[in-house]
Tab-separated table of C-alpha atoms in Angstrom:
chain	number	residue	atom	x	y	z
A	1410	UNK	CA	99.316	90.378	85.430
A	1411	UNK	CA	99.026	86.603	84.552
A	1412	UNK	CA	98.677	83.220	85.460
A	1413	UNK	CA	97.840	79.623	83.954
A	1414	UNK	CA	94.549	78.696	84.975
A	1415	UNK	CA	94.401	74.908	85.738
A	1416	UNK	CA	91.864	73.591	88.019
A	1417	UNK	CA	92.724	70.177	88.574
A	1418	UNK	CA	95.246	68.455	91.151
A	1419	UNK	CA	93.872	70.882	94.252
A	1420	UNK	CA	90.165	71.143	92.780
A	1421	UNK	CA	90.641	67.412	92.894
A	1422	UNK	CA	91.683	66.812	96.375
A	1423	UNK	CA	89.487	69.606	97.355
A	1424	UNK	CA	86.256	67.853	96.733
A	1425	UNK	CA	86.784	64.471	98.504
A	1426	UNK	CA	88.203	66.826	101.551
A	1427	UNK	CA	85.219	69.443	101.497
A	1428	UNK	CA	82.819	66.346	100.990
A	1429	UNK	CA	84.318	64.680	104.345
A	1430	UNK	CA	84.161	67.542	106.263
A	1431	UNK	CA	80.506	68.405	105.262
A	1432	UNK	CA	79.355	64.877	106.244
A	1433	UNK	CA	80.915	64.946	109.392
A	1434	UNK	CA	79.646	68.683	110.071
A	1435	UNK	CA	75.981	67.353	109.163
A	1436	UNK	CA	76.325	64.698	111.197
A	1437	UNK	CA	77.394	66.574	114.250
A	1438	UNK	CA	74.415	69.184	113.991
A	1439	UNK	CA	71.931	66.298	113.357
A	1440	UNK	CA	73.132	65.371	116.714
A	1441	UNK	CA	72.996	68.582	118.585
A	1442	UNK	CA	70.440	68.307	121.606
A	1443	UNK	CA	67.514	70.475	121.483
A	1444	UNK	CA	68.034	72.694	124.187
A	1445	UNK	CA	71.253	73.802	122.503
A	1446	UNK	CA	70.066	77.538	121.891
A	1447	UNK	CA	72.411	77.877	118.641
A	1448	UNK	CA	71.523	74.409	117.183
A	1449	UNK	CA	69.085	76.237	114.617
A	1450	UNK	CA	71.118	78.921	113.437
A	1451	UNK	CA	74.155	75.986	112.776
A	1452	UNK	CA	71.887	73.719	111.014
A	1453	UNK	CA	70.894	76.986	108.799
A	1454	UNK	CA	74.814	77.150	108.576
A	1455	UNK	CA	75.360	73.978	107.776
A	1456	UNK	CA	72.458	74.200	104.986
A	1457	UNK	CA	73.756	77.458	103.153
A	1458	UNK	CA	78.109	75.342	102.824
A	1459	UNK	CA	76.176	72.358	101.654
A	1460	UNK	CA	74.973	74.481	98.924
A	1461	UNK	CA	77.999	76.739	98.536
A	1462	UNK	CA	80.227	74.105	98.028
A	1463	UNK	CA	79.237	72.364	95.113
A	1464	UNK	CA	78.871	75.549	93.603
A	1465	UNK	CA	82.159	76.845	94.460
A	1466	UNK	CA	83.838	73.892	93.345
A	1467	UNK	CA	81.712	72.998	90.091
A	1468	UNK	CA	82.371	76.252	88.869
A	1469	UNK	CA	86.731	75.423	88.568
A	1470	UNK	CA	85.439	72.391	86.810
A	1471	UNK	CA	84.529	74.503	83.738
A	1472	UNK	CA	88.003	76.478	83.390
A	1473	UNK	CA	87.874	79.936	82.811
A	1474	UNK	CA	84.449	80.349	81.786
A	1475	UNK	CA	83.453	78.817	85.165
A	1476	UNK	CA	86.119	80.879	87.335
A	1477	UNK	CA	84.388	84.519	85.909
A	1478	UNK	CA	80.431	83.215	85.697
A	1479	UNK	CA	81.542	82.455	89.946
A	1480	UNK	CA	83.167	85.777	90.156
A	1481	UNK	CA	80.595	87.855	87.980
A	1482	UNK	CA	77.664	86.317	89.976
A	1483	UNK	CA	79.260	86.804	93.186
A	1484	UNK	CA	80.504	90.201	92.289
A	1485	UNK	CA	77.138	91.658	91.318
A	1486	UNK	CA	75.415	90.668	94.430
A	1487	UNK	CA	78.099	92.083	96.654
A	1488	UNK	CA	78.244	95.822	95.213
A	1489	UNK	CA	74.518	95.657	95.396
A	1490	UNK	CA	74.714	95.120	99.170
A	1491	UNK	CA	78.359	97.445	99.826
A	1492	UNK	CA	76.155	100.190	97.623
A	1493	UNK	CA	73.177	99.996	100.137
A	1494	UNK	CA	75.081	100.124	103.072
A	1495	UNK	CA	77.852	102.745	101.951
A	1496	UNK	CA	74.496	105.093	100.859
A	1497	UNK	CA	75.949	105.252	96.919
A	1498	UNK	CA	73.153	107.187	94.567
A	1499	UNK	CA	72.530	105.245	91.120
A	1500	UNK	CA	75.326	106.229	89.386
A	1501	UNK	CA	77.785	104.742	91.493
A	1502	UNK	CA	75.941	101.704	92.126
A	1503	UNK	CA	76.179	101.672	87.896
A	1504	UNK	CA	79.698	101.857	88.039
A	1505	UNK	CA	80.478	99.056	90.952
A	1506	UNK	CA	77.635	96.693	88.964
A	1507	UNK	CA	79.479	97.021	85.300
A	1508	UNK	CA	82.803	96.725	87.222
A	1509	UNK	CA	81.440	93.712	88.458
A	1510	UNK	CA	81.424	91.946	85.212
A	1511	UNK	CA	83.741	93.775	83.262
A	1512	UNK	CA	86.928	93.613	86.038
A	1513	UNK	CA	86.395	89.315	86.167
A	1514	UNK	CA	85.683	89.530	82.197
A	1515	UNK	CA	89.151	91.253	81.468
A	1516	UNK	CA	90.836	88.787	83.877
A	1517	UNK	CA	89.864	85.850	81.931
A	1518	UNK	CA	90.095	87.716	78.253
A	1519	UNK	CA	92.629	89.429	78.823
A	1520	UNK	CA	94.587	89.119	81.891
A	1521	UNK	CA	97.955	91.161	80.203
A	1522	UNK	CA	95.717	94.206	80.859
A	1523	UNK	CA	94.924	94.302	84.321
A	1524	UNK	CA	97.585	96.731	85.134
A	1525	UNK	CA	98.204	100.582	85.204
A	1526	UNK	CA	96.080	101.148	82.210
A	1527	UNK	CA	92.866	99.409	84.628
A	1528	UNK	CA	93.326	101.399	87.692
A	1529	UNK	CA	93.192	104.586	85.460
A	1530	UNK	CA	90.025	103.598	83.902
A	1531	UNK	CA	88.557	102.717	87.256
A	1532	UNK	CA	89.634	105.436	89.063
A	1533	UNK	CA	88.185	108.056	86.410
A	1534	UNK	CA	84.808	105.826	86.731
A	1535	UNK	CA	84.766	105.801	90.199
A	1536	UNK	CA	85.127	109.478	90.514
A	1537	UNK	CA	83.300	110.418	86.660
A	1538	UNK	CA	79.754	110.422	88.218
A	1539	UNK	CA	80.163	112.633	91.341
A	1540	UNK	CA	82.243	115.086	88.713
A	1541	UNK	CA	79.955	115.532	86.324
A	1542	UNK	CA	77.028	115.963	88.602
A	1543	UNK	CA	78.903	118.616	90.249
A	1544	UNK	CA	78.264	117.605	93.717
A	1545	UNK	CA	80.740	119.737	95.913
A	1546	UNK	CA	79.073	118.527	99.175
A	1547	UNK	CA	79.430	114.962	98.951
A	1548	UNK	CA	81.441	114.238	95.596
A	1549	UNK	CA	84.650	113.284	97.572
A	1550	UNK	CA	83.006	111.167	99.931
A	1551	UNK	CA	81.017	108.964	97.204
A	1552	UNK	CA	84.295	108.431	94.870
A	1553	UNK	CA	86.157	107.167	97.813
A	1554	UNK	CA	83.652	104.855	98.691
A	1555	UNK	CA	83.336	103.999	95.094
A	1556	UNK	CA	86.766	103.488	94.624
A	1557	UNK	CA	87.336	101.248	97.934
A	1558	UNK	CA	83.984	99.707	96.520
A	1559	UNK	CA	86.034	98.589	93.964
A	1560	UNK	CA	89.066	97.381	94.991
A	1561	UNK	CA	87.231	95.551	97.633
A	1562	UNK	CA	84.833	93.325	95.594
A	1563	UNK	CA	85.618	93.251	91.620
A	1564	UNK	CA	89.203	93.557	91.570
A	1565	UNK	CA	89.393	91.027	94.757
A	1566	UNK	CA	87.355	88.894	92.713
A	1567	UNK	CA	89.439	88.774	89.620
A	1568	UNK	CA	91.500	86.238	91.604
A	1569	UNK	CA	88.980	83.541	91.304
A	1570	UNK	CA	90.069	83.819	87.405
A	1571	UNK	CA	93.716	85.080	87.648
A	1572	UNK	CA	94.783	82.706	90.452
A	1573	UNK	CA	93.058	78.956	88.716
A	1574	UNK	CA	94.109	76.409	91.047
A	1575	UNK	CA	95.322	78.511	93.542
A	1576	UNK	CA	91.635	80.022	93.835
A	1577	UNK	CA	90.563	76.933	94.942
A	1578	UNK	CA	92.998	76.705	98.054
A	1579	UNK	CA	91.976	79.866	99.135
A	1580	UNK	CA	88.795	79.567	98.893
A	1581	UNK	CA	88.632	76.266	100.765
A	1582	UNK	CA	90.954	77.485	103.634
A	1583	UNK	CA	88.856	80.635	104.039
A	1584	UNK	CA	85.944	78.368	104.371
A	1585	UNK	CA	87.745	76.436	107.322
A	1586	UNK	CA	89.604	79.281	108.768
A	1587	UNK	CA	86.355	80.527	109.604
A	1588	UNK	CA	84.663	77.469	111.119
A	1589	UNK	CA	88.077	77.635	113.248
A	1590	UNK	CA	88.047	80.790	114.316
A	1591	UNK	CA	84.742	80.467	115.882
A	1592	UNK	CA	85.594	76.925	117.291
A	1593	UNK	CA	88.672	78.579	118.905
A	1594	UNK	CA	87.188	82.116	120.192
A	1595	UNK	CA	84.242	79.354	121.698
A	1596	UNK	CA	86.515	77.087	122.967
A	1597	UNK	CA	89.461	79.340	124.308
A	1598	UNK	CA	88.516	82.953	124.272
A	1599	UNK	CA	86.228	83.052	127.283
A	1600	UNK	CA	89.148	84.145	129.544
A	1601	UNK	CA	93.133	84.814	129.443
A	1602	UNK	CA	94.928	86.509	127.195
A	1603	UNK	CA	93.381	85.129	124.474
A	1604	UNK	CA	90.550	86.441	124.946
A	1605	UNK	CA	91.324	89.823	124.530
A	1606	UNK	CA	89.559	91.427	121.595
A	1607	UNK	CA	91.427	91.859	118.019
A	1608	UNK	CA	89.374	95.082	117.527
A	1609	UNK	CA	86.219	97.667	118.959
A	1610	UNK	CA	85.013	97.373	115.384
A	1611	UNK	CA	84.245	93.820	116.420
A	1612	UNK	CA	84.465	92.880	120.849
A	1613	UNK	CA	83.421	89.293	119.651
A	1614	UNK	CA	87.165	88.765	117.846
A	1615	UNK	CA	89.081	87.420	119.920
A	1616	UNK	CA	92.879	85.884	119.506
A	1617	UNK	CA	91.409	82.910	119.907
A	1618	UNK	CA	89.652	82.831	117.586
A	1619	UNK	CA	92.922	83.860	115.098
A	1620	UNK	CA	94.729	80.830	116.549
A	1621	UNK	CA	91.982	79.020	115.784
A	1622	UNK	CA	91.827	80.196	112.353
A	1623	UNK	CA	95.652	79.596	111.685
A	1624	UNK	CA	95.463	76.497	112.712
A	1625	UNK	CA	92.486	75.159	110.085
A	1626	UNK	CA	93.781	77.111	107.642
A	1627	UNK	CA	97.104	75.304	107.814
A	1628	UNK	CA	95.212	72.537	107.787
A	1629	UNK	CA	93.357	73.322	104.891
A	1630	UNK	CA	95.580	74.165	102.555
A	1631	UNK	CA	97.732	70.798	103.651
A	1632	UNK	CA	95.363	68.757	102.697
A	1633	UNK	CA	94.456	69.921	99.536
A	1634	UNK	CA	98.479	70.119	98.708
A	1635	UNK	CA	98.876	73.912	98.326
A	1636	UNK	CA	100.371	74.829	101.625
A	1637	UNK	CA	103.099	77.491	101.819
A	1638	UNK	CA	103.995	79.377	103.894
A	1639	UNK	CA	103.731	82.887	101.944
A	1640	UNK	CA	99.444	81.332	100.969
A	1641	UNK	CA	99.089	80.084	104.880
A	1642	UNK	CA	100.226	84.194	105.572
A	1643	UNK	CA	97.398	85.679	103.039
A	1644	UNK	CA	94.725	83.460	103.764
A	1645	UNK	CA	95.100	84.106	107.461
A	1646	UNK	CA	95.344	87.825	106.886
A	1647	UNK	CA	92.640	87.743	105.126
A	1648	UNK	CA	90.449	85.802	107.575
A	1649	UNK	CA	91.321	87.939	110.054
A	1650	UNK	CA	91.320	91.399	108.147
A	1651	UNK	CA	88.089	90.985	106.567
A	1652	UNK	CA	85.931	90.333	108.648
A	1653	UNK	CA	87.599	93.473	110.313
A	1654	UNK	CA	87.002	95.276	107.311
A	1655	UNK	CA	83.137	94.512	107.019
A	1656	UNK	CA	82.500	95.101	110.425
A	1657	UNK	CA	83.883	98.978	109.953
A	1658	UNK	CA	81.648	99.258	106.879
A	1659	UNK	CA	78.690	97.833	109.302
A	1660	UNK	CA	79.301	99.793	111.918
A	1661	UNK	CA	78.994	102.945	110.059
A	1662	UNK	CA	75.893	102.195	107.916
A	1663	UNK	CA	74.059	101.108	111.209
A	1664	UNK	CA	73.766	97.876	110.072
A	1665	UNK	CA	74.343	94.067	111.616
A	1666	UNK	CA	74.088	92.345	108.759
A	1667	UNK	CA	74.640	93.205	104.744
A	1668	UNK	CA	71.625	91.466	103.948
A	1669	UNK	CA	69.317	89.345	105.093
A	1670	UNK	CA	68.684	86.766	102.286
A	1671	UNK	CA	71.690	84.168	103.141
A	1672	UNK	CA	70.341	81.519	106.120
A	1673	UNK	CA	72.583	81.426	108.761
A	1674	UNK	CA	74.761	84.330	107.857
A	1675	UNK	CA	72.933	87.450	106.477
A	1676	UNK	CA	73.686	87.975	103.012
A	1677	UNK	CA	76.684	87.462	101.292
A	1678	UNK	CA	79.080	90.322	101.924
A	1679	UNK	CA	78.918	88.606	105.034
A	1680	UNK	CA	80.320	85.024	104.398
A	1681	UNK	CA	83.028	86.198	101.367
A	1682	UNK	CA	84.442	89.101	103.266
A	1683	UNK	CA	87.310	87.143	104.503
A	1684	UNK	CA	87.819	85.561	100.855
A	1685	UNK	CA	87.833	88.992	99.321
A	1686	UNK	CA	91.111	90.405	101.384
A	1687	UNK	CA	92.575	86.846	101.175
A	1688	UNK	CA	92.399	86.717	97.115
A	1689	UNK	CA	93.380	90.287	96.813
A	1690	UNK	CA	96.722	89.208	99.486
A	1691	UNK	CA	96.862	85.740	97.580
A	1692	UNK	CA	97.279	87.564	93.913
A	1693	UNK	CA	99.599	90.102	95.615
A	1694	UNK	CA	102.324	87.347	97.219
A	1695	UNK	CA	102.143	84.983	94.193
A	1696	UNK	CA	101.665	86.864	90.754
């Protein structure tokens, strides 16, 4: 697996277009009347892409290096939260946390090797710790987890290195599909057939809110020249299937929320899981 990493002609539109929409975003919550009951939790909102951004973007700026310090970072946080919620002992939380680094490092030293030869290694990982500690009660159900761990979050991240430019199209449209799917599911999923829910795992999910995503993700990935219609396809999948995804892990754990740290959304399993399924679909349909 391979591809060129150059972070330039879409990293370059991508900042004047994120930079417009932010301004107008922060304009329209400064404006929000008081009595609005959810103007505090979108001004948190609005606070936590204002930061995001810049980082997201800065880091393409740097090349590879960049593209894995994003992906390590991000990595590490999110097996810390998927291991609390999917009840993983130490060992396992080991594994995901060195996977974390190491999956991202190989992409950008050695990107030839993410193949066969990596899903052995992580597979024997993933299951090594439960094996050895001979746990016949609940040895199966912690390497599963561990190996959905990671797929989910490591591997998913490797695109941010593997995928350069691409990365950053995906990773912007994500960012818009959801602001439209909850513009659409408020504006057109109060009634009608639209309204009907994607999922149990999640009643809030409407279909309007995946028209609403299809449509700003189109429009996303127009304007920072990378739309196709094979990318519009995995970043709306992804959108749409992650949040899906998270909500199943949720709902088992008992849990709203994957953390609690991240204003305006929870923590951060939270606001990537959509970018997760949408790299991993992304890296899938175009490497």
């Amino acid at each position: 697996m391979s591809a060129a990493f150059v972070a330039g002609e879409v990293a370059g539109r991508a900042v004047p277009v994120v930079a417009g929409v932010l301004g107008a975003g922060g304009v329209a919550v400064a404006a929000l009347p008081s009595r609005l009951r959810m103007r505090g939790e979108l001004r948190k909102r609005w606070r936590t892409w204002a930061l995001a951004a810049p980082l997201f973007l800065g880091a393409f700026f740097l090349g590879r290096a960049g593209a894995f310090a994003l992906a390590a970072g991000l990595g590490v946080v999110a097996v810390g939260e998927y291991a609390r919620m999917a009840g993983l002992p130490r060992g396992e939380r080991a594994v995901l946390g060195v996977a974390a680094v190491a999956v991202p490092g190989v992409a950008w030293a050695a990107p030839a090797a993410l193949d066969l030869r990596t899903a052995g290694v992580l597979l024997i990982a993933a299951a090594g710790v439960a094996l050895f500690s001979g746990d016949a009660a609940q040895g199966f159900t912690r390497a599963s987890r561990t190996v959905f761990g990671l797929l989910w979050i490591p591997v998913s991240l490797s695109g941010l290195v593997l995928l350069g430019d691409t990365a950053v199209a995906v990773g912007v449209a994500v960012a818009f599909g959801d602001v439209g799917a909850w513009c659409g599911g408020t504006a057109l999923g109060r009634r009608g057939l639209l309204s009907r829910p994607l999922s149990p795992l999640s009643p809030n999910k409407t279909w309007a809110g995946v028209a609403g995503a299809a449509a700003a993700t189109a429009a996303a990935l127009a304007a920072v020249g990378a739309l196709s219609l094979l990318l519009w396809a995995a970043v709306l999948v992804g959108c749409v299937l992650g949040d899906l995804l998270e909500s199943m892990v949720k709902r088992e754990a008992g849990v709203k929320d994957a953390g609690s740290w991240l204003p305006g959304f929870g923590g951060l399993l939270d606001r990537i899981d959509s970018l997760l399924v949408a790299l991993l679909l992304t890296m899938v349909v175009t490497l």
